PDB file of C-alpha atoms in Angstrom:
ATOM      1  CA  MET V   1       0.408   9.593 -63.400  1.00 48.00           C
ATOM      2  CA  SER V   2      -3.297  10.343 -63.171  1.00 51.00           C
ATOM      3  CA  ARG V   3      -3.289   9.372 -59.483  1.00 50.00           C
ATOM      4  CA  ALA V   4      -0.463  11.823 -58.886  1.00 48.00           C
ATOM      5  CA  MET V   5      -2.552  14.562 -60.455  1.00 47.00           C
ATOM      6  CA  LEU V   6      -5.374  13.714 -58.059  1.00 48.00           C
ATOM      7  CA  GLY V   7      -2.985  14.032 -55.101  1.00 53.00           C
ATOM      8  CA  LEU V   8      -2.829  10.295 -54.410  1.00 64.00           C
ATOM      9  CA  TRP V   9       0.963  10.297 -54.307  1.00 61.00           C
ATOM     10  CA  GLU V  10       1.441   7.073 -52.364  1.00 70.00           C
ATOM     11  CA  GLU V  11      -0.752   5.064 -54.733  1.00 74.00           C
ATOM     12  CA  ALA V  12       0.920   6.693 -57.748  1.00 68.00           C
ATOM     13  CA  ALA V  13       4.374   5.776 -56.420  1.00 70.00           C
ATOM     14  CA  ARG V  14       3.275   2.191 -55.761  1.00 73.00           C
ATOM     15  CA  ASP V  15       1.776   1.877 -59.269  1.00 73.00           C
ATOM     16  CA  LEU V  16       4.913   3.301 -60.879  1.00 67.00           C
ATOM     17  CA  ARG V  17       7.176   0.917 -58.913  1.00 71.00           C
ATOM     18  CA  VAL V  18       5.104  -2.035 -60.120  1.00 74.00           C
ATOM     19  CA  ALA V  19       5.200  -0.689 -63.693  1.00 70.00           C
ATOM     20  CA  SER V  20       8.967  -0.193 -63.573  1.00 68.00           C
ATOM     21  CA  ASN V  21       9.458  -3.765 -62.322  1.00 68.00           C
ATOM     22  CA  LEU V  22       7.320  -5.122 -65.158  1.00 70.00           C
ATOM     23  CA  ASP V  23       8.589  -2.946 -67.989  1.00 69.00           C
ATOM     24  CA  TYR V  24      11.177  -0.275 -67.281  1.00 65.00           C
ATOM     25  CA  ASP V  25      11.435   2.684 -69.606  1.00 70.00           C
ATOM     26  CA  GLU V  26      12.640   6.278 -69.283  1.00 72.00           C
ATOM     27  CA  GLU V  27       9.165   7.784 -68.946  1.00 73.00           C
ATOM     28  CA  VAL V  28       8.233   5.536 -66.013  1.00 66.00           C
ATOM     29  CA  GLY V  29      11.599   6.247 -64.369  1.00 70.00           C
ATOM     30  CA  MET V  30      11.132  10.023 -64.723  1.00 73.00           C
ATOM     31  CA  SER V  31       7.609   9.875 -63.322  1.00 70.00           C
ATOM     32  CA  LEU V  32       8.798   7.732 -60.418  1.00 67.00           C
ATOM     33  CA  LYS V  33      11.496  10.308 -59.608  1.00 73.00           C
ATOM     34  CA  LYS V  34       8.806  13.013 -59.432  1.00 72.00           C
ATOM     35  CA  VAL V  35       6.284  11.019 -57.431  1.00 68.00           C
ATOM     36  CA  GLU V  36       8.484   9.307 -54.786  1.00 71.00           C
ATOM     37  CA  PRO V  37       9.702  12.519 -53.051  1.00 75.00           C
ATOM     38  CA  ASN V  38       6.134  13.753 -52.784  1.00 70.00           C
ATOM     39  CA  ALA V  39       5.015  10.413 -51.347  1.00 69.00           C
ATOM     40  CA  ARG V  40       7.835  10.569 -48.751  1.00 75.00           C
ATOM     41  CA  LYS V  41       6.889  14.133 -47.797  1.00 77.00           C
ATOM     42  CA  ILE V  42       3.264  13.135 -47.380  1.00 73.00           C
ATOM     43  CA  GLU V  43       4.272  10.198 -45.173  1.00 78.00           C
ATOM     44  CA  GLU V  44       6.472  12.490 -43.039  1.00 84.00           C
ATOM     45  CA  HIS V  45       3.616  14.966 -42.688  1.00 78.00           C
ATOM     46  CA  ARG V  46       1.237  12.159 -41.713  1.00 77.00           C
ATOM     47  CA  ARG V  47       3.632  10.942 -38.967  1.00 85.00           C
ATOM     48  CA  LYS V  48       4.096  14.500 -37.708  1.00 88.00           C
ATOM     49  CA  TYR V  49       0.328  15.045 -37.670  1.00 84.00           C
ATOM     50  CA  GLU V  50      -0.250  11.815 -35.700  1.00 86.00           C
ATOM     51  CA  ARG V  51       2.470  12.749 -33.194  1.00 88.00           C
ATOM     52  CA  LEU V  52       1.014  16.243 -32.700  1.00 86.00           C
ATOM     53  CA  ARG V  53      -2.492  14.824 -32.334  1.00 85.00           C
ATOM     54  CA  LYS V  54      -1.300  12.429 -29.611  1.00 86.00           C
ATOM     55  CA  GLN V  55       0.500  15.249 -27.783  1.00 84.00           C
ATOM     56  CA  LYS V  56      -2.610  17.410 -27.935  1.00 82.00           C
ATOM     57  CA  GLY V  57      -4.698  14.538 -26.543  1.00 77.00           C
ATOM     58  CA  GLN V  58      -2.227  14.055 -23.695  1.00 76.00           C
ATOM     59  CA  LYS V  59      -2.288  17.771 -22.899  1.00 74.00           C
ATOM     60  CA  LYS V  60      -6.083  17.661 -22.723  1.00 72.00           C
ATOM     61  CA  SER V  61      -6.074  14.684 -20.346  1.00 68.00           C
ATOM     62  CA  GLN V  62      -3.438  16.162 -18.000  1.00 70.00           C
ATOM     63  CA  PRO V  63      -5.609  19.045 -16.740  1.00 72.00           C
ATOM     64  CA  LYS V  64      -8.497  16.631 -16.117  1.00 71.00           C
ATOM     65  CA  LYS V  65      -6.258  14.339 -14.059  1.00 70.00           C
ATOM     66  CA  GLN V  66      -4.834  17.327 -12.218  1.00 71.00           C
ATOM     67  CA  GLN V  67      -8.337  18.651 -11.471  1.00 73.00           C
ATOM     68  CA  GLN V  68      -9.382  15.233 -10.150  1.00 69.00           C
ATOM     69  CA  ALA V  69      -6.312  15.073  -7.899  1.00 63.00           C
ATOM     70  CA  GLU V  70      -6.974  18.603  -6.622  1.00 67.00           C
ATOM     71  CA  ALA V  71     -10.616  17.719  -5.935  1.00 66.00           C
ATOM     72  CA  GLN V  72      -9.521  14.652  -3.954  1.00 61.00           C
ATOM     73  CA  ASP V  73      -7.028  16.755  -1.991  1.00 60.00           C
ATOM     74  CA  GLN V  74      -9.730  19.342  -1.235  1.00 63.00           C
ATOM     75  CA  GLU V  75     -12.065  16.565  -0.109  1.00 64.00           C
ATOM     76  CA  ALA V  76      -9.330  15.162   2.137  1.00 56.00           C
ATOM     77  CA  LEU V  77      -8.591  18.619   3.547  1.00 60.00           C
ATOM     78  CA  SER V  78     -12.262  19.224   4.303  1.00 64.00           C
ATOM     79  CA  ALA V  79     -12.263  16.058   6.415  1.00 65.00           C
ATOM     80  CA  LEU V  80      -9.448  17.521   8.534  1.00 76.00           C
ATOM     81  CA  LYS V  81      -9.924  20.448  10.882  1.00 77.00           C
ATOM     82  CA  ASP V  82      -6.810  22.609  11.025  1.00 81.00           C
ATOM     83  CA  GLY V  83      -5.937  23.660  14.554  1.00 85.00           C
ATOM     84  CA  GLN V  84      -8.590  21.478  16.204  1.00 89.00           C
ATOM     85  CA  VAL V  85      -8.702  18.117  17.929  1.00 93.00           C
ATOM     86  CA  ILE V  86     -10.926  15.654  16.063  1.00 92.00           C
ATOM     87  CA  SER V  87     -12.791  13.122  18.208  1.00 93.00           C
ATOM     88  CA  ILE V  88     -12.896   9.609  16.776  1.00 92.00           C
ATOM     89  CA  HIS V  89     -15.874   7.371  17.555  1.00 91.00           C
ATOM     90  CA  SER V  90     -15.302   4.334  15.286  1.00 91.00           C
ATOM     91  CA  GLY V  91     -12.684   2.428  13.340  1.00 90.00           C
ATOM     92  CA  GLY V  92     -14.119   3.573  10.008  1.00 88.00           C
ATOM     93  CA  GLU V  93     -13.932   7.203  11.040  1.00 88.00           C
ATOM     94  CA  LEU V  94     -10.319   6.728  12.128  1.00 91.00           C
ATOM     95  CA  GLU V  95      -9.377   5.143   8.783  1.00 90.00           C
ATOM     96  CA  THR V  96     -11.021   8.039   6.923  1.00 87.00           C
ATOM     97  CA  LYS V  97      -9.093  10.654   8.894  1.00 89.00           C
ATOM     98  CA  LEU V  98      -5.780   8.782   8.635  1.00 90.00           C
ATOM     99  CA  GLY V  99      -6.344   8.347   4.883  1.00 87.00           C
ATOM    100  CA  ALA V 100      -7.027  12.071   4.487  1.00 86.00           C
ATOM    101  CA  ALA V 101      -3.884  12.910   6.474  1.00 87.00           C
ATOM    102  CA  SER V 102      -1.869  10.518   4.315  1.00 87.00           C
ATOM    103  CA  LYS V 103      -3.226  12.016   1.054  1.00 83.00           C
ATOM    104  CA  THR V 104      -2.174  15.464   2.183  1.00 82.00           C
ATOM    105  CA  SER V 105       1.188  14.196   3.556  1.00 86.00           C
ATOM    106  CA  ARG V 106       0.444  15.403   7.057  1.00 89.00           C
ATOM    107  CA  LEU V 107       1.530  13.980  10.372  1.00 93.00           C
ATOM    108  CA  ALA V 108      -1.393  12.525  12.342  1.00 94.00           C
ATOM    109  CA  ILE V 109      -1.271  12.050  16.109  1.00 95.00           C
ATOM    110  CA  LEU V 110      -3.585   9.534  17.750  1.00 96.00           C
ATOM    111  CA  TYR V 111      -4.270  10.333  21.383  1.00 96.00           C
ATOM    112  CA  PHE V 112      -5.879   7.491  23.323  1.00 96.00           C
ATOM    113  CA  THR V 113      -7.624   8.646  26.491  1.00 95.00           C
ATOM    114  CA  ALA V 114     -10.187   7.542  29.060  1.00 94.00           C
ATOM    115  CA  THR V 115     -12.656   9.611  31.093  1.00 90.00           C
ATOM    116  CA  ARG V 116     -11.546   8.062  34.397  1.00 90.00           C
ATOM    117  CA  CYS V 117      -7.820   8.768  33.756  1.00 92.00           C
ATOM    118  CA  GLY V 118      -6.220  11.565  35.847  1.00 92.00           C
ATOM    119  CA  PRO V 119      -3.110  12.079  33.656  1.00 94.00           C
ATOM    120  CA  CYS V 120      -5.428  12.226  30.608  1.00 93.00           C
ATOM    121  CA  ARG V 121      -7.367  15.084  32.174  1.00 94.00           C
ATOM    122  CA  PHE V 122      -4.049  16.871  32.739  1.00 94.00           C
ATOM    123  CA  ILE V 123      -2.719  16.428  29.174  1.00 95.00           C
ATOM    124  CA  SER V 124      -6.010  17.048  27.265  1.00 95.00           C
ATOM    125  CA  PRO V 125      -5.871  20.887  27.430  1.00 95.00           C
ATOM    126  CA  ILE V 126      -2.184  20.754  26.480  1.00 94.00           C
ATOM    127  CA  TYR V 127      -3.028  18.502  23.504  1.00 95.00           C
ATOM    128  CA  THR V 128      -5.694  21.026  22.423  1.00 94.00           C
ATOM    129  CA  SER V 129      -3.213  23.922  22.678  1.00 95.00           C
ATOM    130  CA  LEU V 130      -0.684  21.931  20.606  1.00 94.00           C
ATOM    131  CA  ALA V 131      -3.382  21.470  17.941  1.00 93.00           C
ATOM    132  CA  GLU V 132      -3.783  25.240  17.791  1.00 93.00           C
ATOM    133  CA  LYS V 133      -0.015  25.756  17.725  1.00 93.00           C
ATOM    134  CA  TYR V 134       0.568  23.206  14.911  1.00 92.00           C
ATOM    135  CA  PRO V 135      -2.452  23.546  12.567  1.00 90.00           C
ATOM    136  CA  LYS V 136      -0.872  21.448   9.784  1.00 90.00           C
ATOM    137  CA  VAL V 137      -0.696  18.401  12.060  1.00 93.00           C
ATOM    138  CA  VAL V 138      -3.831  16.264  12.380  1.00 93.00           C
ATOM    139  CA  PHE V 139      -4.738  15.785  16.054  1.00 95.00           C
ATOM    140  CA  LEU V 140      -7.062  12.822  16.669  1.00 95.00           C
ATOM    141  CA  LYS V 141      -8.533  11.864  20.038  1.00 96.00           C
ATOM    142  CA  VAL V 142      -9.929   8.404  20.830  1.00 96.00           C
ATOM    143  CA  ASP V 143     -11.783   7.576  24.049  1.00 94.00           C
ATOM    144  CA  ILE V 144     -10.997   3.895  24.659  1.00 94.00           C
ATOM    145  CA  ASP V 145     -14.292   3.380  26.527  1.00 92.00           C
ATOM    146  CA  GLU V 146     -16.269   4.699  23.556  1.00 92.00           C
ATOM    147  CA  ALA V 147     -14.261   3.158  20.689  1.00 91.00           C
ATOM    148  CA  ARG V 148     -13.182  -0.202  22.098  1.00 92.00           C
ATOM    149  CA  ASP V 149     -12.575  -1.672  18.630  1.00 92.00           C
ATOM    150  CA  VAL V 150     -10.041   1.065  17.817  1.00 92.00           C
ATOM    151  CA  ALA V 151      -8.305   0.622  21.184  1.00 92.00           C
ATOM    152  CA  ALA V 152      -8.098  -3.135  20.613  1.00 92.00           C
ATOM    153  CA  ARG V 153      -6.724  -2.696  17.096  1.00 93.00           C
ATOM    154  CA  TRP V 154      -3.958  -0.394  18.396  1.00 93.00           C
ATOM    155  CA  ASN V 155      -3.234  -2.679  21.417  1.00 93.00           C
ATOM    156  CA  ILE V 156      -3.752   0.056  24.004  1.00 93.00           C
ATOM    157  CA  SER V 157      -2.664  -1.127  27.446  1.00 92.00           C
ATOM    158  CA  SER V 158      -2.268   2.232  29.205  1.00 93.00           C
ATOM    159  CA  VAL V 159      -3.475   5.782  28.760  1.00 94.00           C
ATOM    160  CA  PRO V 160      -2.635   8.429  27.779  1.00 95.00           C
ATOM    161  CA  SER V 161      -0.968   6.886  24.708  1.00 95.00           C
ATOM    162  CA  PHE V 162       0.119   8.779  21.618  1.00 96.00           C
ATOM    163  CA  PHE V 163       0.861   7.320  18.195  1.00 96.00           C
ATOM    164  CA  PHE V 164       2.485   9.349  15.422  1.00 96.00           C
ATOM    165  CA  VAL V 165       1.367   8.299  11.928  1.00 95.00           C
ATOM    166  CA  LYS V 166       2.859   9.677   8.715  1.00 93.00           C
ATOM    167  CA  ASN V 167       1.903   8.542   5.201  1.00 90.00           C
ATOM    168  CA  GLY V 168      -0.159   5.700   6.651  1.00 89.00           C
ATOM    169  CA  LYS V 169       2.667   4.260   8.781  1.00 93.00           C
ATOM    170  CA  GLU V 170       3.280   4.493  12.505  1.00 93.00           C
ATOM    171  CA  VAL V 171       6.568   6.369  12.924  1.00 94.00           C
ATOM    172  CA  ASP V 172       6.682   6.834  16.705  1.00 94.00           C
ATOM    173  CA  SER V 173       4.728   6.524  19.939  1.00 94.00           C
ATOM    174  CA  ALA V 174       4.708   7.884  23.482  1.00 94.00           C
ATOM    175  CA  VAL V 175       2.996   6.871  26.712  1.00 94.00           C
ATOM    176  CA  GLY V 176       2.308   9.264  29.563  1.00 93.00           C
ATOM    177  CA  ALA V 177       1.393  12.897  30.126  1.00 92.00           C
ATOM    178  CA  ASP V 178       4.727  14.549  29.263  1.00 92.00           C
ATOM    179  CA  LYS V 179       4.226  17.782  27.305  1.00 92.00           C
ATOM    180  CA  SER V 180       7.892  18.290  26.368  1.00 93.00           C
ATOM    181  CA  THR V 181       8.247  14.766  24.928  1.00 93.00           C
ATOM    182  CA  LEU V 182       5.021  15.190  22.984  1.00 94.00           C
ATOM    183  CA  GLU V 183       6.039  18.541  21.495  1.00 92.00           C
ATOM    184  CA  ARG V 184       9.570  17.335  20.711  1.00 93.00           C
ATOM    185  CA  LYS V 185       8.170  14.378  18.758  1.00 94.00           C
ATOM    186  CA  ILE V 186       5.727  16.625  16.885  1.00 93.00           C
ATOM    187  CA  ILE V 187       8.600  18.857  15.783  1.00 92.00           C
ATOM    188  CA  GLN V 188      10.750  15.835  14.927  1.00 92.00           C
ATOM    189  CA  HIS V 189       8.164  14.137  12.703  1.00 90.00           C
ATOM    190  CA  ALA V 190       6.257  17.093  11.277  1.00 84.00           C
ATOM    191  CA  GLY V 191       9.363  18.968  10.184  1.00 72.00           C
ATOM    192  CA  SER V 192       9.214  22.739   9.996  1.00 50.00           C
ATOM    193  CA  LEU V 193       5.636  23.983  10.143  1.00 48.00           C
TER     194      LEU V 193
END
């Protein structure tokens, strides 16, 4: 009973159980009836405390994870220029821009062009005006003479060629300098902007 007086209820209950198994008498039984409920309450409080401590730890880690995700989204957004056409000069640069578009769940349009191409010269100002009209779409422009590795990777056989990429996957393509087809596909794949 001295352990119970010190507040060591679990040890007191264990000692009394052992004592009652060895030599049962009324006094040990009465003490055990007093000590066991307190030991159970202490165990319940301990479980509740552990559960609350875990929940508090999870709540602390959630804002950190959320801040990291927001920082990554901001970094991805800073790589994209809303309402502008972004010129691509290498495969690495293209992957960076497509990755940023994917992280922000934006439609990306790859426009393959060449300086010597007449239809490309016709569609380029239209492509720029579409970038201004749809600022939440990522407009990328690749000169096949400058970035031959990118043109080879995308199997470009004629220009102007347009590829529509959403969430890292090619969802559509178009060849030729047709403004209405281009705008229709932007609306189709970008949804309401």
